[in-house]
Structures are given as structure tokens and as C-alpha cells.
Amino acid sequence: MSDKLAWFNDLPRDEAEQRLLACCASRTWASRVAAGRPYDDVAALMADADSVWSALNPADWLEAFAAHPRLGQTGGTSPDTSRSEQSRVMGAGEETLAELAEENARYETRFGHVFLMAASGRTAGEVLAAVRSRIDNDPVTEIGVAAEEQRKITRLRLERMLHG
């Protein structure tokens, strides 16, 4: 077992939940994953995190989505994390960022939540193409796609938390 995993397993429950909320802002998810400790290895933690996420209802997913800033903007509940995850997007030109802001607003109007995409390593052009391709999804399909993107983001954040 890694030192970081042992550290996480040994945290008081409320502190473990706070650490998990920085990875995914669903209180139900954080509570259930914290309750699953101790984990024998990182793979077990990741499997439980995925399983818990998949078992949540759309209201829990929407709670997690609400913590994210719009792609191309900073903010949300974890601005340092969001800023680093969006570093390639944030380096785009003003015109591209303006187009992205417009598409984000269109997406939010249609679906009622922020556009989610695991943006680490993605360019603004890639994100812009993704939001444009997903805008025609039906709402049921799109919440599933957004939930899968949140799961990917959560895994990346969990890995960062455990591996520094």
C-alpha cells in the first residue's frame, strides 16, 4: 500500500470527505467513498469510486457538475485545479475563447448545467468542437455523456491526490 493511500485511509471521516469533495463535488459520492475505507490498494479505491459514481442519481451528478467553471474560464469550487486542468484551453486566443463562451452559454441553456469534458491536455479548439458536437444530443444521452466526463475528471483528481 502506498504511503498516500495509507494517509487517506487514516484520515478522520470528515477530512476524507473534504478531500474527496475536491475531486468530485457530489456530497453523496464523497460520503460513500469515504465510508468504503480502508482500501487495500489504489485500484480498489478507483473501482469503488467508479461504482459509487455509477450508482448515483442525476441530482447527485448535477451537484458535482455545478462545481465546475465553464471551460475556458476559471472559477468553480476548485479554481487552482480547474486552472491547471484547462491550461491548454486558457492559452487560446481571444476569438476562440469568445466562441467557446458563446457555445458554453448555448449548451447551458439547452441542458441546464455546465458543459463537462476532461480537458487536461486538450486545446480550446478540441473543446469547442466537442461542445458543438454534443449540443444536438438529447438531454438523457447528454447527462450520461457529462456523467462519464465527470467520472474521468474525478479519477484524474483522485490519482493526483494519491500520487502528488
XYZ file of N, CA, C and O in Angstrom:
656
model
N 0.854 -1.176 0.000
C 0.000 0.000 0.000
C 0.896 1.233 0.000
O 1.864 1.297 0.733
N 0.546 2.214 -0.816
C 1.340 3.444 -0.888
C 1.164 4.264 0.386
O 0.164 4.125 1.105
N 2.153 5.105 0.650
C 2.077 5.994 1.812
C 0.880 6.928 1.717
O 0.198 7.181 2.709
N 0.602 7.433 0.497
C -0.530 8.348 0.311
C -1.860 7.631 0.540
O -2.787 8.216 1.096
N -1.972 6.401 0.110
C -3.207 5.663 0.342
C -3.377 5.381 1.825
O -4.480 5.540 2.373
N -2.299 5.013 2.511
C -2.370 4.795 3.960
C -2.783 6.086 4.653
O -3.620 6.069 5.567
N -2.228 7.195 4.210
C -2.590 8.511 4.763
C -4.089 8.762 4.573
O -4.785 9.152 5.511
N -4.588 8.505 3.351
C -6.001 8.723 3.058
C -6.877 7.800 3.900
O -7.885 8.236 4.457
N -6.497 6.552 4.006
C -7.270 5.594 4.805
C -7.355 6.008 6.266
O -8.345 5.732 6.942
N -6.320 6.664 6.777
C -6.244 7.032 8.191
C -6.881 8.378 8.532
O -6.987 8.724 9.711
N -7.288 9.133 7.525
C -7.896 10.439 7.798
C -9.200 10.271 8.581
O -9.942 9.305 8.361
N -9.511 11.229 9.449
C -10.856 11.229 10.043
C -11.891 11.320 8.906
O -11.624 11.914 7.849
N -13.044 10.736 9.122
C -14.044 10.647 8.044
C -14.383 12.012 7.451
O -14.446 12.156 6.222
N -14.584 13.031 8.282
C -14.959 14.337 7.730
C -13.839 14.921 6.874
O -14.099 15.540 5.839
N -12.598 14.720 7.261
C -11.482 15.219 6.458
C -11.355 14.423 5.152
O -11.076 14.989 4.094
N -11.566 13.125 5.214
C -11.536 12.303 3.996
C -12.623 12.782 3.028
O -12.375 12.909 1.821
N -13.798 13.064 3.541
C -14.884 13.554 2.683
C -14.512 14.887 2.047
O -14.786 15.105 0.866
N -13.883 15.776 2.806
C -13.467 17.068 2.251
C -12.447 16.878 1.135
O -12.515 17.543 0.100
N -11.501 15.982 1.330
C -10.506 15.684 0.288
C -11.202 15.122 -0.953
O -10.849 15.468 -2.082
N -12.165 14.258 -0.758
C -12.891 13.670 -1.876
C -13.758 14.700 -2.588
O -13.877 14.664 -3.821
N -14.334 15.636 -1.830
C -15.140 16.686 -2.456
C -14.314 17.557 -3.397
O -14.844 18.109 -4.360
N -13.017 17.665 -3.142
C -12.141 18.400 -4.053
C -11.940 17.633 -5.358
O -11.582 18.225 -6.377
N -12.196 16.336 -5.334
C -12.092 15.502 -6.540
C -13.415 15.451 -7.288
O -13.443 15.361 -8.516
N -14.506 15.463 -6.558
C -15.845 15.377 -7.119
C -16.809 15.989 -6.106
O -16.884 15.514 -4.971
N -17.530 17.013 -6.503
C -18.336 17.789 -5.566
C -19.701 17.197 -5.236
O -20.582 17.904 -4.774
N -19.874 15.908 -5.440
C -21.111 15.262 -5.001
C -20.917 14.821 -3.551
O -20.057 13.984 -3.258
N -21.725 15.372 -2.659
C -21.615 15.000 -1.236
C -21.924 13.531 -1.018
O -21.277 12.875 -0.198
N -22.901 13.007 -1.745
C -23.244 11.585 -1.609
C -22.068 10.719 -2.036
O -21.706 9.763 -1.347
N -21.467 11.050 -3.167
C -20.313 10.292 -3.648
C -19.183 10.325 -2.624
O -18.627 9.286 -2.271
N -18.839 11.531 -2.143
C -17.736 11.662 -1.185
C -18.009 10.878 0.090
O -17.118 10.198 0.620
N -19.225 10.940 0.575
C -19.581 10.222 1.793
C -19.455 8.713 1.610
O -18.905 8.010 2.469
N -19.959 8.220 0.501
C -19.932 6.770 0.260
C -18.513 6.257 0.018
O -18.161 5.171 0.477
N -17.702 7.017 -0.704
C -16.323 6.580 -0.947
C -15.531 6.628 0.357
O -14.769 5.706 0.658
N -15.732 7.669 1.153
C -15.051 7.749 2.455
C -15.465 6.584 3.343
O -14.633 6.018 4.070
N -16.726 6.192 3.277
C -17.223 5.086 4.101
C -16.627 3.749 3.675
O -16.593 2.804 4.467
N -16.145 3.657 2.452
C -15.570 2.419 1.941
C -14.154 2.139 2.421
O -13.605 1.069 2.152
N -13.568 3.095 3.113
C -12.194 2.892 3.607
C -12.183 1.862 4.717
O -13.178 1.710 5.402
N -11.100 1.179 4.940
C -9.807 1.340 4.256
C -9.775 0.565 2.952
O -10.383 -0.506 2.814
N -9.059 1.130 1.984
C -8.847 0.479 0.704
C -7.497 -0.233 0.732
O -6.518 0.307 1.240
N -7.466 -1.446 0.179
C -6.234 -2.234 0.168
C -5.204 -1.692 -0.803
O -4.004 -1.835 -0.583
N -5.699 -1.112 -1.898
C -4.789 -0.543 -2.890
C -5.536 0.518 -3.689
O -6.754 0.664 -3.559
N -4.790 1.242 -4.510
C -5.384 2.321 -5.293
C -6.422 1.778 -6.267
O -7.462 2.401 -6.478
N -6.177 0.614 -6.831
C -7.141 0.024 -7.765
C -8.494 -0.212 -7.091
O -9.544 0.018 -7.695
N -8.466 -0.643 -5.847
C -9.718 -0.866 -5.112
C -10.448 0.455 -4.872
O -11.682 0.522 -5.001
N -9.714 1.496 -4.532
C -10.315 2.819 -4.349
C -10.940 3.295 -5.654
O -12.083 3.759 -5.673
N -10.213 3.170 -6.751
C -10.723 3.624 -8.046
C -11.968 2.836 -8.452
O -12.935 3.412 -8.954
N -11.940 1.547 -8.243
C -13.101 0.717 -8.585
C -14.319 1.129 -7.759
O -15.430 1.231 -8.286
N -14.113 1.382 -6.471
C -15.221 1.800 -5.620
C -15.719 3.183 -6.038
O -16.932 3.423 -6.099
N -14.793 4.088 -6.321
C -15.174 5.439 -6.752
C -16.041 5.375 -8.010
O -17.069 6.057 -8.099
N -15.637 4.544 -8.978
C -16.421 4.385 -10.208
C -17.784 3.759 -9.921
O -18.801 4.195 -10.459
N -17.796 2.742 -9.089
C -19.039 2.044 -8.765
C -20.020 2.976 -8.055
O -21.215 3.009 -8.393
N -19.524 3.714 -7.092
C -20.383 4.665 -6.369
C -20.925 5.708 -7.337
O -22.119 6.022 -7.323
N -20.055 6.247 -8.196
C -20.479 7.275 -9.150
C -21.589 6.732 -10.049
O -22.604 7.392 -10.272
N -21.412 5.537 -10.556
C -22.400 4.941 -11.467
C -23.749 4.700 -10.797
O -24.778 4.693 -11.470
N -23.741 4.497 -9.488
C -24.981 4.211 -8.757
C -25.732 5.472 -8.329
O -26.859 5.373 -7.840
N -25.130 6.641 -8.516
C -25.791 7.881 -8.104
C -26.916 8.241 -9.052
O -26.992 7.761 -10.175
N -27.761 9.140 -8.592
C -28.851 9.614 -9.440
C -28.445 10.930 -10.111
O -27.463 11.557 -9.703
N -29.176 11.344 -11.126
C -28.815 12.577 -11.839
C -28.708 13.817 -10.943
O -27.889 14.696 -11.215
N -29.470 13.891 -9.872
C -29.364 15.056 -8.977
C -27.971 15.111 -8.341
O -27.403 16.196 -8.180
N -27.413 13.961 -7.980
C -26.056 13.922 -7.435
C -25.042 14.328 -8.500
O -24.074 15.027 -8.206
N -25.250 13.869 -9.717
C -24.352 14.259 -10.803
C -24.393 15.773 -11.011
O -23.353 16.417 -11.138
N -25.606 16.327 -11.017
C -25.746 17.768 -11.226
C -25.065 18.565 -10.114
O -24.512 19.638 -10.375
N -25.104 18.046 -8.894
C -24.393 18.706 -7.797
C -22.894 18.769 -8.106
O -22.260 19.802 -7.904
N -22.347 17.688 -8.608
C -20.923 17.666 -8.969
C -20.645 18.604 -10.143
O -19.661 19.348 -10.138
N -21.512 18.598 -11.145
C -21.319 19.449 -12.318
C -21.282 20.922 -11.926
O -20.528 21.712 -12.495
N -22.117 21.301 -10.955
C -22.248 22.707 -10.569
C -20.953 23.295 -10.002
O -20.791 24.520 -9.967
N -20.041 22.458 -9.573
C -18.779 22.949 -9.004
C -17.762 23.337 -10.076
O -16.733 23.929 -9.757
N -18.057 23.025 -11.315
C -17.100 23.279 -12.392
C -17.309 24.653 -13.011
O -18.443 25.048 -13.274
N -16.210 25.339 -13.298
C -16.341 26.568 -14.084
C -16.591 26.193 -15.545
O -16.398 25.036 -15.942
N -17.010 27.141 -16.320
C -17.126 26.897 -17.752
C -15.721 26.642 -18.298
O -14.774 27.292 -17.879
N -15.616 25.721 -19.233
C -14.330 25.508 -19.888
C -13.959 26.781 -20.629
O -14.778 27.362 -21.339
N -12.751 27.225 -20.412
C -12.302 28.492 -20.980
C -12.390 29.630 -19.984
O -11.988 30.751 -20.268
N -12.927 29.352 -18.800
C -13.000 30.340 -17.729
C -12.477 29.684 -16.464
O -12.528 28.470 -16.316
N -11.996 30.490 -15.541
C -11.591 29.943 -14.257
C -12.701 30.204 -13.262
O -13.614 30.976 -13.517
N -12.637 29.548 -12.129
C -13.664 29.708 -11.103
C -14.078 28.358 -10.590
O -13.300 27.416 -10.628
N -15.311 28.238 -10.132
C -15.786 26.980 -9.574
C -15.271 26.786 -8.162
O -14.687 27.692 -7.561
N -15.448 25.613 -7.627
C -15.063 25.381 -6.235
C -13.588 25.074 -6.075
O -13.065 25.139 -4.985
N -12.922 24.714 -7.159
C -11.503 24.397 -7.061
C -10.752 25.106 -8.193
O -10.297 24.477 -9.131
N -10.626 26.455 -8.093
C -10.059 27.206 -9.208
C -8.627 26.811 -9.556
O -8.259 26.800 -10.719
N -7.798 26.470 -8.588
C -6.438 26.069 -8.912
C -6.434 24.779 -9.715
O -5.690 24.633 -10.671
N -7.263 23.832 -9.310
C -7.363 22.569 -10.035
C -7.913 22.818 -11.431
O -7.358 22.338 -12.418
N -8.992 23.571 -11.526
C -9.590 23.839 -12.831
C -8.613 24.576 -13.734
O -8.522 24.291 -14.921
N -7.884 25.525 -13.197
C -6.922 26.292 -13.981
C -5.853 25.361 -14.562
O -5.534 25.444 -15.733
N -5.311 24.456 -13.741
C -4.271 23.564 -14.253
C -4.844 22.567 -15.252
O -4.200 22.225 -16.237
N -6.059 22.090 -15.030
C -6.681 21.147 -15.956
C -6.995 21.792 -17.298
O -7.034 21.115 -18.320
N -7.205 23.091 -17.299
C -7.574 23.810 -18.514
C -6.419 24.611 -19.091
O -6.631 25.481 -19.924
N -5.205 24.344 -18.687
C -4.091 25.205 -19.066
C -3.961 25.382 -20.579
O -3.708 26.490 -21.050
N -4.170 24.328 -21.342
C -4.059 24.460 -22.801
C -5.239 25.237 -23.370
O -5.088 25.968 -24.347
N -6.404 25.105 -22.765
C -7.576 25.847 -23.231
C -7.392 27.337 -22.944
O -7.647 28.182 -23.800
N -6.906 27.636 -21.748
C -6.786 29.034 -21.332
C -5.762 29.805 -22.169
O -5.795 31.022 -22.218
N -4.870 29.104 -22.848
C -3.874 29.765 -23.678
C -4.373 30.125 -25.062
O -3.613 30.654 -25.870
N -5.633 29.878 -25.346
C -6.191 30.157 -26.674
C -6.349 31.658 -26.889
O -6.387 32.449 -25.940
N -6.496 32.021 -28.131
C -6.715 33.421 -28.482
C -8.082 33.906 -28.045
O -8.991 33.109 -27.779
N -8.219 35.228 -28.003
C -9.468 35.845 -27.549
C -10.672 35.420 -28.380
O -11.750 35.183 -27.846
N -10.487 35.312 -29.695
C -11.614 34.938 -30.568
C -12.107 33.523 -30.244
O -13.316 33.293 -30.137
N -11.185 32.607 -30.068
C -11.569 31.220 -29.750
C -12.239 31.148 -28.386
O -13.253 30.459 -28.222
N -11.689 31.866 -27.419
C -12.303 31.869 -26.085
C -13.694 32.502 -26.116
O -14.595 32.050 -25.411
N -13.886 33.519 -26.947
C -15.213 34.138 -27.088
C -16.195 33.142 -27.715
O -17.353 33.039 -27.270
N -15.750 32.398 -28.736
C -16.608 31.372 -29.338
C -16.952 30.297 -28.317
O -18.096 29.830 -28.249
N -15.973 29.909 -27.526
C -16.199 28.889 -26.507
C -17.202 29.385 -25.470
O -18.102 28.646 -25.065
N -17.091 30.649 -25.062
C -18.040 31.225 -24.105
C -19.457 31.207 -24.684
O -20.426 30.881 -23.984
N -19.572 31.528 -25.961
C -20.887 31.527 -26.618
C -21.466 30.110 -26.669
O -22.645 29.897 -26.369
N -20.649 29.139 -27.038
C -21.115 27.754 -27.104
C -21.440 27.211 -25.717
O -22.404 26.454 -25.552
N -20.638 27.566 -24.712
C -20.939 27.164 -23.334
C -22.315 27.672 -22.918
O -23.105 26.935 -22.320
N -22.604 28.923 -23.226
C -23.896 29.508 -22.854
C -25.043 28.797 -23.568
O -26.087 28.507 -22.957
N -24.859 28.491 -24.853
C -25.874 27.755 -25.612
C -26.114 26.373 -24.999
O -27.260 25.944 -24.838
N -25.032 25.702 -24.649
C -25.116 24.372 -24.039
C -25.872 24.444 -22.709
O -26.761 23.640 -22.446
N -25.510 25.402 -21.868
C -26.162 25.533 -20.553
C -27.638 25.835 -20.686
O -28.455 25.324 -19.908
N -27.997 26.651 -21.651
C -29.406 26.947 -21.889
C -30.150 25.673 -22.289
O -31.257 25.408 -21.809
N -29.539 24.881 -23.123
C -30.188 23.647 -23.602
C -30.284 22.576 -22.523
O -31.308 21.927 -22.380
N -29.206 22.397 -21.730
C -29.157 21.257 -20.809
C -29.281 21.622 -19.330
O -29.471 20.738 -18.502
N -29.126 22.879 -18.992
C -29.299 23.290 -17.600
C -28.106 23.020 -16.695
O -28.225 23.093 -15.480
N -26.970 22.700 -17.281
C -25.737 22.522 -16.499
C -24.538 22.855 -17.376
O -24.643 22.911 -18.602
N -23.424 23.065 -16.715
C -22.193 23.423 -17.398
C -21.736 22.282 -18.308
O -21.968 21.106 -18.018
N -21.097 22.624 -19.413
C -20.514 21.635 -20.312
C -19.301 21.013 -19.616
O -18.428 21.720 -19.136
N -19.278 19.692 -19.556
C -18.188 18.973 -18.909
C -17.410 18.144 -19.910
O -18.009 17.444 -20.735
N -16.107 18.226 -19.759
C -15.206 17.425 -20.573
C -13.897 17.328 -19.819
O -13.436 18.325 -19.248
N -13.308 16.158 -19.778
C -11.984 16.024 -19.174
C -11.023 16.796 -20.081
O -10.678 16.331 -21.163
N -10.651 17.996 -19.654
C -9.943 18.934 -20.530
C -8.425 18.871 -20.408
O -7.730 19.525 -21.180
N -7.905 18.099 -19.481
C -6.446 18.019 -19.336
C -5.819 17.626 -20.659
O -6.191 16.612 -21.262
N -4.906 18.466 -21.124
C -4.204 18.191 -22.366
C -4.965 18.548 -23.627
O -4.460 18.377 -24.727
N -6.180 19.057 -23.495
C -6.996 19.404 -24.670
C -6.806 20.870 -25.020
O -6.649 21.713 -24.149
N -6.881 21.173 -26.293
C -6.809 22.553 -26.747
C -8.209 23.163 -26.749
O -9.217 22.431 -26.713
N -8.252 24.475 -26.840
C -9.543 25.156 -26.917
C -10.311 24.714 -28.157
O -11.532 24.550 -28.115
N -9.612 24.498 -29.249
C -10.269 24.035 -30.470
C -10.916 22.669 -30.292
O -12.015 22.431 -30.795
N -10.244 21.778 -29.578
C -10.805 20.454 -29.314
C -12.048 20.552 -28.432
O -13.042 19.862 -28.665
N -11.988 21.420 -27.427
C -13.138 21.599 -26.539
C -14.293 22.234 -27.304
O -15.445 21.804 -27.174
N -13.998 23.223 -28.113
C -15.032 23.885 -28.915
C -15.709 22.880 -29.852
O -16.945 22.852 -29.951
N -14.934 22.040 -30.492
C -15.508 21.011 -31.371
C -16.388 20.046 -30.580
O -17.467 19.647 -31.047
N -15.967 19.688 -29.378
C -16.747 18.754 -28.556
C -18.075 19.356 -28.124
O -19.116 18.695 -28.192
N -18.059 20.603 -27.658
C -19.320 21.214 -27.219
C -20.272 21.348 -28.408
O -21.471 21.105 -28.280
N -19.730 21.683 -29.560
C -20.581 21.803 -30.751
C -21.147 20.448 -31.171
O -22.292 20.364 -31.610
N -20.368 19.392 -31.013
C -20.871 18.070 -31.417
C -21.887 17.517 -30.430
O -22.776 16.755 -30.817
N -21.790 17.916 -29.172
C -22.709 17.378 -28.165
C -23.987 18.197 -27.998
O -24.944 17.721 -27.381
N -24.049 19.379 -28.550
C -25.217 20.253 -28.366
C -26.487 19.621 -28.945
O -27.593 19.896 -28.480
N -26.354 18.743 -29.926
C -27.532 18.121 -30.541
C -27.967 16.838 -29.846
O -28.966 16.234 -30.242
N -27.237 16.407 -28.821
C -27.669 15.230 -28.058
C -29.009 15.495 -27.397
O -29.333 16.645 -27.064
N -29.774 14.436 -27.173
C -30.982 14.600 -26.376
C -30.548 14.701 -24.906
O -29.448 14.256 -24.552
N -31.370 15.301 -24.042
C -30.972 15.520 -22.653
C -30.586 14.252 -21.883
O -29.647 14.278 -21.085
N -31.256 13.146 -22.121
C -30.930 11.907 -21.408
C -29.556 11.405 -21.828
O -28.732 11.019 -20.988
N -29.299 11.410 -23.118
C -27.978 10.997 -23.609
C -26.906 11.915 -23.065
O -25.858 11.461 -22.586
N -27.166 13.204 -23.122
C -26.124 14.162 -22.730
C -25.787 14.094 -21.256
O -24.618 14.221 -20.888
N -26.758 13.896 -20.377
C -26.396 13.805 -18.963
C -25.521 12.569 -18.729
O -24.605 12.597 -17.909
N -25.757 11.517 -19.484
C -24.904 10.336 -19.391
C -23.491 10.609 -19.888
O -22.507 10.167 -19.271
N -23.376 11.339 -20.985
C -22.057 11.708 -21.507
C -21.338 12.608 -20.505
O -20.153 12.403 -20.201
N -22.035 13.596 -19.970
C -21.430 14.503 -18.991
C -21.021 13.747 -17.727
O -19.957 14.019 -17.144
N -21.835 12.795 -17.299
C -21.500 12.000 -16.119
C -20.231 11.188 -16.355
O -19.385 11.056 -15.455
N -20.071 10.648 -17.551
C -18.855 9.897 -17.873
C -17.638 10.837 -17.865
O -16.562 10.461 -17.388
N -17.798 12.032 -18.369
C -16.694 13.005 -18.334
C -16.351 13.367 -16.886
O -15.175 13.478 -16.534
N -17.366 13.525 -16.043
C -17.113 13.813 -14.620
C -16.368 12.648 -13.976
O -15.466 12.848 -13.177
N -16.734 11.427 -14.332
C -16.041 10.259 -13.787
C -14.557 10.298 -14.162
O -13.689 10.055 -13.334
N -14.257 10.648 -15.404
C -12.862 10.745 -15.852
C -12.119 11.831 -15.075
O -10.978 11.643 -14.656
N -12.763 12.982 -14.913
C -12.161 14.094 -14.168
C -11.892 13.658 -12.729
O -10.821 13.918 -12.176
N -12.852 12.984 -12.137
C -12.715 12.527 -10.755
C -11.545 11.563 -10.619
O -10.743 11.684 -9.687
N -11.415 10.635 -11.533
C -10.292 9.681 -11.500
C -8.953 10.412 -11.575
O -8.023 10.097 -10.837
N -8.852 11.383 -12.477
C -7.614 12.156 -12.595
C -7.293 12.883 -11.291
O -6.141 12.908 -10.843
N -8.312 13.455 -10.682
C -8.102 14.177 -9.428
C -7.754 13.243 -8.291
O -6.924 13.577 -7.427
N -8.381 12.075 -8.242
C -8.037 11.084 -7.220
C -6.582 10.642 -7.378
O -5.838 10.536 -6.389
N -6.177 10.378 -8.607
C -4.794 9.984 -8.867
C -3.829 11.063 -8.405
O -2.803 10.780 -7.792
N -4.148 12.310 -8.707
C -3.302 13.441 -8.285
C -3.229 13.502 -6.763
O -2.169 13.761 -6.184
N -4.373 13.298 -6.098
C -4.408 13.341 -4.641
C -3.524 12.236 -4.043
O -2.838 12.454 -3.056
N -3.529 11.068 -4.655
C -2.809 9.926 -4.112
C -1.354 9.829 -4.570
O -0.567 9.131 -3.947
N -1.033 10.514 -5.642
C 0.327 10.414 -6.152
C 1.076 11.744 -6.124
O 2.213 11.803 -6.545
N 0.388 12.767 -5.663
C 1.023 14.072 -5.509
C 1.280 14.796 -6.723
O 1.491 14.839 -7.747
